[in-house]
Amino acid sequence: MSVTTGLFYLFSAILLGSAFRVITTRNPVHAVLYLVLTFFQASMIWMLLKAEFLSLTLVLVYVGAVMVLFLFVVMMLDVNVETMRVGFWKNFPLAAVLGALIIVEMSAVLMGGFRVNEQPDALAAVAKGSGELSNSKALGKLLYTEYIYPLEVATAILLVGMVAAIALTLRQRKDSKAIDSAAQVRVRAKDRMTVVKLAPTQPALPIEPTTDAPSVESKA
């Protein structure tokens, strides 16, 4: 057995163990930390498969940004685990059916349609004329040439989802600063500001001439 094969089995074993602990641990903070370890092991497996771009993206995006955000949110919310477990056994049959369906689909893909021995035509076209094939270069060219429109659609959907999440979070809260767009469009200038004339609060004082000013003499 080669070193690469041994590392693959080692990373895979740690990945499966940490993924199992994500769903079995009682502490939400520990679950997030185990998920970080799972992402690291998946990144190492991508590195063994010579997919450096995907490996670094997994570490930078998920571990460096998403999971850190999850960790802060879980620690700040102080989730009551006992309250969340009240309806566990009530929803367990549906969760078991969905989990079994996912396992069957993944098994069908891995056992039947995931065996690709030939290099895809798109990657071969990118590598033509160069001695080496860079997966980062191939991925970039595919994204911004053949898949530019799906990429733009995906970014628009993510933007709409982010705006919708912020709007739903700010809705129906006492301390919310949400703005009704329809009311903001219908607003008129005279409804925004009113000029009120106030009477003077103190009587005007008489202005007395000052005698300290120097006299100016005219020269003949």
PDB file of C-alpha atoms in Angstrom:
ATOM      1  CA  MET A   1       0.000   0.000   0.000  1.00  0.00           C
ATOM      2  CA  SER A   2       1.390   3.382  -1.015  1.00  0.00           C
ATOM      3  CA  VAL A   3       1.680   6.441   1.186  1.00  0.00           C
ATOM      4  CA  THR A   4      -1.125   8.213  -0.688  1.00  0.00           C
ATOM      5  CA  THR A   5      -3.489   5.285  -0.132  1.00  0.00           C
ATOM      6  CA  GLY A   6      -2.613   5.158   3.559  1.00  0.00           C
ATOM      7  CA  LEU A   7      -3.229   8.881   3.982  1.00  0.00           C
ATOM      8  CA  PHE A   8      -6.535   8.546   2.134  1.00  0.00           C
ATOM      9  CA  TYR A   9      -7.772   5.859   4.522  1.00  0.00           C
ATOM     10  CA  LEU A  10      -6.506   7.838   7.531  1.00  0.00           C
ATOM     11  CA  PHE A  11      -8.250  11.051   6.467  1.00  0.00           C
ATOM     12  CA  SER A  12     -11.401   9.142   5.558  1.00  0.00           C
ATOM     13  CA  ALA A  13     -11.543   7.416   8.947  1.00  0.00           C
ATOM     14  CA  ILE A  14     -11.116  10.710  10.810  1.00  0.00           C
ATOM     15  CA  LEU A  15     -13.725  12.338   8.540  1.00  0.00           C
ATOM     16  CA  LEU A  16     -16.310   9.643   9.204  1.00  0.00           C
ATOM     17  CA  GLY A  17     -15.638   9.694  12.946  1.00  0.00           C
ATOM     18  CA  SER A  18     -15.897  13.478  13.236  1.00  0.00           C
ATOM     19  CA  ALA A  19     -19.027  13.549  11.034  1.00  0.00           C
ATOM     20  CA  PHE A  20     -20.638  10.961  13.290  1.00  0.00           C
ATOM     21  CA  ARG A  21     -19.773  13.060  16.350  1.00  0.00           C
ATOM     22  CA  VAL A  22     -21.393  16.121  14.744  1.00  0.00           C
ATOM     23  CA  ILE A  23     -24.831  14.493  14.985  1.00  0.00           C
ATOM     24  CA  THR A  24     -24.316  12.592  18.265  1.00  0.00           C
ATOM     25  CA  THR A  25     -22.631  15.122  20.550  1.00  0.00           C
ATOM     26  CA  ARG A  26     -24.851  16.883  23.096  1.00  0.00           C
ATOM     27  CA  ASN A  27     -23.039  20.223  23.086  1.00  0.00           C
ATOM     28  CA  PRO A  28     -23.768  22.451  20.044  1.00  0.00           C
ATOM     29  CA  VAL A  29     -20.349  24.116  20.321  1.00  0.00           C
ATOM     30  CA  HIS A  30     -18.641  20.726  20.223  1.00  0.00           C
ATOM     31  CA  ALA A  31     -20.745  19.798  17.178  1.00  0.00           C
ATOM     32  CA  VAL A  32     -19.512  22.893  15.331  1.00  0.00           C
ATOM     33  CA  LEU A  33     -15.895  22.098  16.220  1.00  0.00           C
ATOM     34  CA  TYR A  34     -16.306  18.516  15.000  1.00  0.00           C
ATOM     35  CA  LEU A  35     -17.754  19.887  11.759  1.00  0.00           C
ATOM     36  CA  VAL A  36     -14.658  22.069  11.348  1.00  0.00           C
ATOM     37  CA  LEU A  37     -12.512  18.936  11.731  1.00  0.00           C
ATOM     38  CA  THR A  38     -14.693  17.181   9.142  1.00  0.00           C
ATOM     39  CA  PHE A  39     -14.140  19.973   6.625  1.00  0.00           C
ATOM     40  CA  PHE A  40     -10.392  19.833   7.216  1.00  0.00           C
ATOM     41  CA  GLN A  41     -10.268  16.113   6.498  1.00  0.00           C
ATOM     42  CA  ALA A  42     -12.358  16.586   3.335  1.00  0.00           C
ATOM     43  CA  SER A  43      -9.927  19.295   2.264  1.00  0.00           C
ATOM     44  CA  MET A  44      -6.996  16.918   2.733  1.00  0.00           C
ATOM     45  CA  ILE A  45      -8.736  14.295   0.607  1.00  0.00           C
ATOM     46  CA  TRP A  46      -9.255  16.886  -2.146  1.00  0.00           C
ATOM     47  CA  MET A  47      -5.546  17.652  -1.922  1.00  0.00           C
ATOM     48  CA  LEU A  48      -4.694  13.983  -2.375  1.00  0.00           C
ATOM     49  CA  LEU A  49      -6.891  13.955  -5.487  1.00  0.00           C
ATOM     50  CA  LYS A  50      -4.824  16.889  -6.865  1.00  0.00           C
ATOM     51  CA  ALA A  51      -7.782  19.276  -6.657  1.00  0.00           C
ATOM     52  CA  GLU A  52      -5.857  22.061  -4.950  1.00  0.00           C
ATOM     53  CA  PHE A  53      -8.361  24.790  -5.789  1.00  0.00           C
ATOM     54  CA  LEU A  54     -11.299  22.941  -4.226  1.00  0.00           C
ATOM     55  CA  SER A  55      -9.205  22.027  -1.203  1.00  0.00           C
ATOM     56  CA  LEU A  56      -8.122  25.586  -0.471  1.00  0.00           C
ATOM     57  CA  THR A  57     -11.615  26.920  -1.195  1.00  0.00           C
ATOM     58  CA  LEU A  58     -13.091  24.485   1.321  1.00  0.00           C
ATOM     59  CA  VAL A  59     -10.679  25.684   4.007  1.00  0.00           C
ATOM     60  CA  LEU A  60     -10.922  29.399   3.266  1.00  0.00           C
ATOM     61  CA  VAL A  61     -14.681  29.652   2.668  1.00  0.00           C
ATOM     62  CA  TYR A  62     -16.215  27.037   4.954  1.00  0.00           C
ATOM     63  CA  VAL A  63     -13.686  26.705   7.767  1.00  0.00           C
ATOM     64  CA  GLY A  64     -12.415  30.284   7.686  1.00  0.00           C
ATOM     65  CA  ALA A  65     -15.748  32.068   7.291  1.00  0.00           C
ATOM     66  CA  VAL A  66     -18.917  29.980   7.508  1.00  0.00           C
ATOM     67  CA  MET A  67     -17.974  27.755  10.440  1.00  0.00           C
ATOM     68  CA  VAL A  68     -16.472  30.620  12.427  1.00  0.00           C
ATOM     69  CA  LEU A  69     -19.777  32.465  11.964  1.00  0.00           C
ATOM     70  CA  PHE A  70     -21.693  29.348  13.054  1.00  0.00           C
ATOM     71  CA  LEU A  71     -19.519  29.071  16.155  1.00  0.00           C
ATOM     72  CA  PHE A  72     -20.103  32.695  17.161  1.00  0.00           C
ATOM     73  CA  VAL A  73     -23.853  32.391  16.568  1.00  0.00           C
ATOM     74  CA  VAL A  74     -24.156  29.172  18.583  1.00  0.00           C
ATOM     75  CA  MET A  75     -22.156  30.634  21.468  1.00  0.00           C
ATOM     76  CA  MET A  76     -24.132  33.894  21.512  1.00  0.00           C
ATOM     77  CA  LEU A  77     -27.589  32.319  21.229  1.00  0.00           C
ATOM     78  CA  ASP A  78     -27.020  29.974  24.197  1.00  0.00           C
ATOM     79  CA  VAL A  79     -29.225  27.241  22.723  1.00  0.00           C
ATOM     80  CA  ASN A  80     -31.340  25.307  25.231  1.00  0.00           C
ATOM     81  CA  VAL A  81     -30.683  21.701  24.230  1.00  0.00           C
ATOM     82  CA  GLU A  82     -33.366  20.215  26.470  1.00  0.00           C
ATOM     83  CA  THR A  83     -36.092  22.281  24.791  1.00  0.00           C
ATOM     84  CA  MET A  84     -34.936  21.209  21.320  1.00  0.00           C
ATOM     85  CA  ARG A  85     -35.153  17.516  22.240  1.00  0.00           C
ATOM     86  CA  VAL A  86     -38.820  17.626  23.213  1.00  0.00           C
ATOM     87  CA  GLY A  87     -40.134  16.641  19.757  1.00  0.00           C
ATOM     88  CA  PHE A  88     -37.202  14.413  18.731  1.00  0.00           C
ATOM     89  CA  TRP A  89     -38.937  11.014  18.782  1.00  0.00           C
ATOM     90  CA  LYS A  90     -42.067  12.518  17.230  1.00  0.00           C
ATOM     91  CA  ASN A  91     -40.137  13.554  14.111  1.00  0.00           C
ATOM     92  CA  PHE A  92     -37.740  10.594  14.121  1.00  0.00           C
ATOM     93  CA  PRO A  93     -39.686   8.372  11.617  1.00  0.00           C
ATOM     94  CA  LEU A  94     -39.717  11.094   8.940  1.00  0.00           C
ATOM     95  CA  ALA A  95     -36.037  11.858   9.551  1.00  0.00           C
ATOM     96  CA  ALA A  96     -35.179   8.146   9.281  1.00  0.00           C
ATOM     97  CA  VAL A  97     -37.024   7.802   5.965  1.00  0.00           C
ATOM     98  CA  LEU A  98     -35.288  10.859   4.500  1.00  0.00           C
ATOM     99  CA  GLY A  99     -31.897   9.646   5.752  1.00  0.00           C
ATOM    100  CA  ALA A 100     -32.425   6.204   4.197  1.00  0.00           C
ATOM    101  CA  LEU A 101     -33.448   7.815   0.893  1.00  0.00           C
ATOM    102  CA  ILE A 102     -30.275   9.943   0.868  1.00  0.00           C
ATOM    103  CA  ILE A 103     -28.124   6.873   1.602  1.00  0.00           C
ATOM    104  CA  VAL A 104     -29.728   4.916  -1.261  1.00  0.00           C
ATOM    105  CA  GLU A 105     -29.199   7.786  -3.720  1.00  0.00           C
ATOM    106  CA  MET A 106     -25.556   8.293  -2.713  1.00  0.00           C
ATOM    107  CA  SER A 107     -24.908   4.543  -2.952  1.00  0.00           C
ATOM    108  CA  ALA A 108     -26.413   4.434  -6.425  1.00  0.00           C
ATOM    109  CA  VAL A 109     -24.238   7.316  -7.587  1.00  0.00           C
ATOM    110  CA  LEU A 110     -21.027   5.962  -6.059  1.00  0.00           C
ATOM    111  CA  MET A 111     -21.544   2.387  -7.228  1.00  0.00           C
ATOM    112  CA  GLY A 112     -22.884   3.094 -10.712  1.00  0.00           C
ATOM    113  CA  GLY A 113     -22.386   6.500 -12.267  1.00  0.00           C
ATOM    114  CA  PHE A 114     -19.259   7.833 -10.589  1.00  0.00           C
ATOM    115  CA  ARG A 115     -16.692   5.750 -12.468  1.00  0.00           C
ATOM    116  CA  VAL A 116     -15.150   8.120 -14.981  1.00  0.00           C
ATOM    117  CA  ASN A 117     -11.946   6.904 -16.592  1.00  0.00           C
ATOM    118  CA  GLU A 118     -11.704   9.369 -19.457  1.00  0.00           C
ATOM    119  CA  GLN A 119     -10.755  12.988 -19.256  1.00  0.00           C
ATOM    120  CA  PRO A 120     -13.698  15.332 -19.943  1.00  0.00           C
ATOM    121  CA  ASP A 121     -13.669  17.169 -23.264  1.00  0.00           C
ATOM    122  CA  ALA A 122     -13.747  20.582 -21.604  1.00  0.00           C
ATOM    123  CA  LEU A 123     -10.632  19.858 -19.553  1.00  0.00           C
ATOM    124  CA  ALA A 124      -8.891  18.383 -22.579  1.00  0.00           C
ATOM    125  CA  ALA A 125      -9.619  21.568 -24.546  1.00  0.00           C
ATOM    126  CA  VAL A 126      -8.099  23.687 -21.786  1.00  0.00           C
ATOM    127  CA  ALA A 127      -5.009  21.499 -21.582  1.00  0.00           C
ATOM    128  CA  LYS A 128      -4.443  21.521 -25.327  1.00  0.00           C
ATOM    129  CA  GLY A 129      -1.227  23.298 -26.188  1.00  0.00           C
ATOM    130  CA  SER A 130       0.172  23.158 -22.646  1.00  0.00           C
ATOM    131  CA  GLY A 131       2.196  20.471 -21.005  1.00  0.00           C
ATOM    132  CA  GLU A 132       0.313  20.485 -17.703  1.00  0.00           C
ATOM    133  CA  LEU A 133      -3.339  20.770 -16.737  1.00  0.00           C
ATOM    134  CA  SER A 134      -4.162  23.200 -13.942  1.00  0.00           C
ATOM    135  CA  ASN A 135      -7.506  22.452 -12.346  1.00  0.00           C
ATOM    136  CA  SER A 136      -7.800  26.071 -11.192  1.00  0.00           C
ATOM    137  CA  LYS A 137      -7.310  27.335 -14.739  1.00  0.00           C
ATOM    138  CA  ALA A 138      -9.745  24.775 -16.136  1.00  0.00           C
ATOM    139  CA  LEU A 139     -12.374  25.591 -13.526  1.00  0.00           C
ATOM    140  CA  GLY A 140     -12.017  29.338 -14.084  1.00  0.00           C
ATOM    141  CA  LYS A 141     -12.335  29.039 -17.866  1.00  0.00           C
ATOM    142  CA  LEU A 142     -15.362  26.784 -17.600  1.00  0.00           C
ATOM    143  CA  LEU A 143     -17.121  29.043 -15.102  1.00  0.00           C
ATOM    144  CA  TYR A 144     -16.590  32.276 -17.002  1.00  0.00           C
ATOM    145  CA  THR A 145     -17.128  30.934 -20.548  1.00  0.00           C
ATOM    146  CA  GLU A 146     -19.572  28.047 -20.828  1.00  0.00           C
ATOM    147  CA  TYR A 147     -21.257  28.470 -17.427  1.00  0.00           C
ATOM    148  CA  ILE A 148     -21.274  32.268 -17.109  1.00  0.00           C
ATOM    149  CA  TYR A 149     -25.084  32.546 -17.172  1.00  0.00           C
ATOM    150  CA  PRO A 150     -25.687  29.840 -14.534  1.00  0.00           C
ATOM    151  CA  LEU A 151     -23.014  31.544 -12.430  1.00  0.00           C
ATOM    152  CA  GLU A 152     -24.806  34.901 -12.697  1.00  0.00           C
ATOM    153  CA  VAL A 153     -28.120  33.255 -11.819  1.00  0.00           C
ATOM    154  CA  ALA A 154     -26.557  31.594  -8.778  1.00  0.00           C
ATOM    155  CA  THR A 155     -25.087  34.883  -7.560  1.00  0.00           C
ATOM    156  CA  ALA A 156     -28.456  36.631  -8.013  1.00  0.00           C
ATOM    157  CA  ILE A 157     -30.218  33.885  -6.047  1.00  0.00           C
ATOM    158  CA  LEU A 158     -27.660  34.160  -3.231  1.00  0.00           C
ATOM    159  CA  LEU A 159     -28.096  37.942  -3.141  1.00  0.00           C
ATOM    160  CA  VAL A 160     -31.888  37.645  -2.981  1.00  0.00           C
ATOM    161  CA  GLY A 161     -31.590  35.019  -0.253  1.00  0.00           C
ATOM    162  CA  MET A 162     -29.309  37.250   1.812  1.00  0.00           C
ATOM    163  CA  VAL A 163     -31.651  40.237   1.489  1.00  0.00           C
ATOM    164  CA  ALA A 164     -34.663  38.060   2.349  1.00  0.00           C
ATOM    165  CA  ALA A 165     -32.914  36.643   5.419  1.00  0.00           C
ATOM    166  CA  ILE A 166     -32.119  40.134   6.687  1.00  0.00           C
ATOM    167  CA  ALA A 167     -35.695  41.304   6.019  1.00  0.00           C
ATOM    168  CA  LEU A 168     -37.202  38.319   7.840  1.00  0.00           C
ATOM    169  CA  THR A 169     -34.870  38.839  10.796  1.00  0.00           C
ATOM    170  CA  LEU A 170     -35.828  42.501  11.202  1.00  0.00           C
ATOM    171  CA  ARG A 171     -39.569  41.930  10.779  1.00  0.00           C
ATOM    172  CA  GLN A 172     -42.003  42.018  13.736  1.00  0.00           C
ATOM    173  CA  ARG A 173     -39.558  43.136  16.398  1.00  0.00           C
ATOM    174  CA  LYS A 174     -39.969  46.006  18.820  1.00  0.00           C
ATOM    175  CA  ASP A 175     -36.433  47.258  18.350  1.00  0.00           C
ATOM    176  CA  SER A 176     -36.542  46.734  14.591  1.00  0.00           C
ATOM    177  CA  LYS A 177     -35.518  49.500  12.218  1.00  0.00           C
ATOM    178  CA  ALA A 178     -37.195  47.928   9.195  1.00  0.00           C
ATOM    179  CA  ILE A 179     -38.544  50.284   6.537  1.00  0.00           C
ATOM    180  CA  ASP A 180     -41.729  49.701   4.557  1.00  0.00           C
ATOM    181  CA  SER A 181     -40.668  50.234   0.950  1.00  0.00           C
ATOM    182  CA  ALA A 182     -44.222  50.904  -0.263  1.00  0.00           C
ATOM    183  CA  ALA A 183     -44.768  53.614   2.360  1.00  0.00           C
ATOM    184  CA  GLN A 184     -41.367  55.084   1.572  1.00  0.00           C
ATOM    185  CA  VAL A 185     -42.238  55.383  -2.134  1.00  0.00           C
ATOM    186  CA  ARG A 186     -45.614  57.047  -1.439  1.00  0.00           C
ATOM    187  CA  VAL A 187     -44.168  59.679   0.901  1.00  0.00           C
ATOM    188  CA  ARG A 188     -44.590  63.388   0.056  1.00  0.00           C
ATOM    189  CA  ALA A 189     -42.274  66.260   0.844  1.00  0.00           C
ATOM    190  CA  LYS A 190     -44.832  68.172   2.917  1.00  0.00           C
ATOM    191  CA  ASP A 191     -45.417  65.091   5.090  1.00  0.00           C
ATOM    192  CA  ARG A 192     -41.762  64.805   6.005  1.00  0.00           C
ATOM    193  CA  MET A 193     -41.204  68.301   7.460  1.00  0.00           C
ATOM    194  CA  THR A 194     -43.476  70.971   8.926  1.00  0.00           C
ATOM    195  CA  VAL A 195     -42.362  74.563   9.506  1.00  0.00           C
ATOM    196  CA  VAL A 196     -43.843  75.933  12.737  1.00  0.00           C
ATOM    197  CA  LYS A 197     -43.717  79.638  13.616  1.00  0.00           C
ATOM    198  CA  LEU A 198     -43.086  80.251  17.308  1.00  0.00           C
ATOM    199  CA  ALA A 199     -43.710  83.463  19.208  1.00  0.00           C
ATOM    200  CA  PRO A 200     -40.687  85.029  20.906  1.00  0.00           C
ATOM    201  CA  THR A 201     -40.239  83.813  24.452  1.00  0.00           C
ATOM    202  CA  GLN A 202     -38.503  86.996  25.727  1.00  0.00           C
ATOM    203  CA  PRO A 203     -39.194  90.648  24.937  1.00  0.00           C
ATOM    204  CA  ALA A 204     -36.694  92.383  22.720  1.00  0.00           C
ATOM    205  CA  LEU A 205     -34.186  94.476  24.686  1.00  0.00           C
ATOM    206  CA  PRO A 206     -33.542  98.111  23.595  1.00  0.00           C
ATOM    207  CA  ILE A 207     -30.204  98.714  21.980  1.00  0.00           C
ATOM    208  CA  GLU A 208     -28.295 101.491  23.722  1.00  0.00           C
ATOM    209  CA  PRO A 209     -25.606 103.491  21.878  1.00  0.00           C
ATOM    210  CA  THR A 210     -22.108 102.839  23.108  1.00  0.00           C
ATOM    211  CA  THR A 211     -19.841 105.761  24.080  1.00  0.00           C
ATOM    212  CA  ASP A 212     -16.636 103.737  24.051  1.00  0.00           C
ATOM    213  CA  ALA A 213     -16.229 103.863  20.274  1.00  0.00           C
ATOM    214  CA  PRO A 214     -13.384 106.250  19.175  1.00  0.00           C
ATOM    215  CA  SER A 215     -14.458 109.395  17.412  1.00  0.00           C
ATOM    216  CA  VAL A 216     -13.395 109.932  13.830  1.00  0.00           C
ATOM    217  CA  GLU A 217     -12.310 113.440  12.901  1.00  0.00           C
ATOM    218  CA  SER A 218     -12.422 114.582   9.353  1.00  0.00           C
ATOM    219  CA  LYS A 219      -9.338 116.176   7.927  1.00  0.00           C
ATOM    220  CA  ALA A 220      -9.714 119.366   6.026  1.00  0.00           C
TER     221      ALA A 220
END
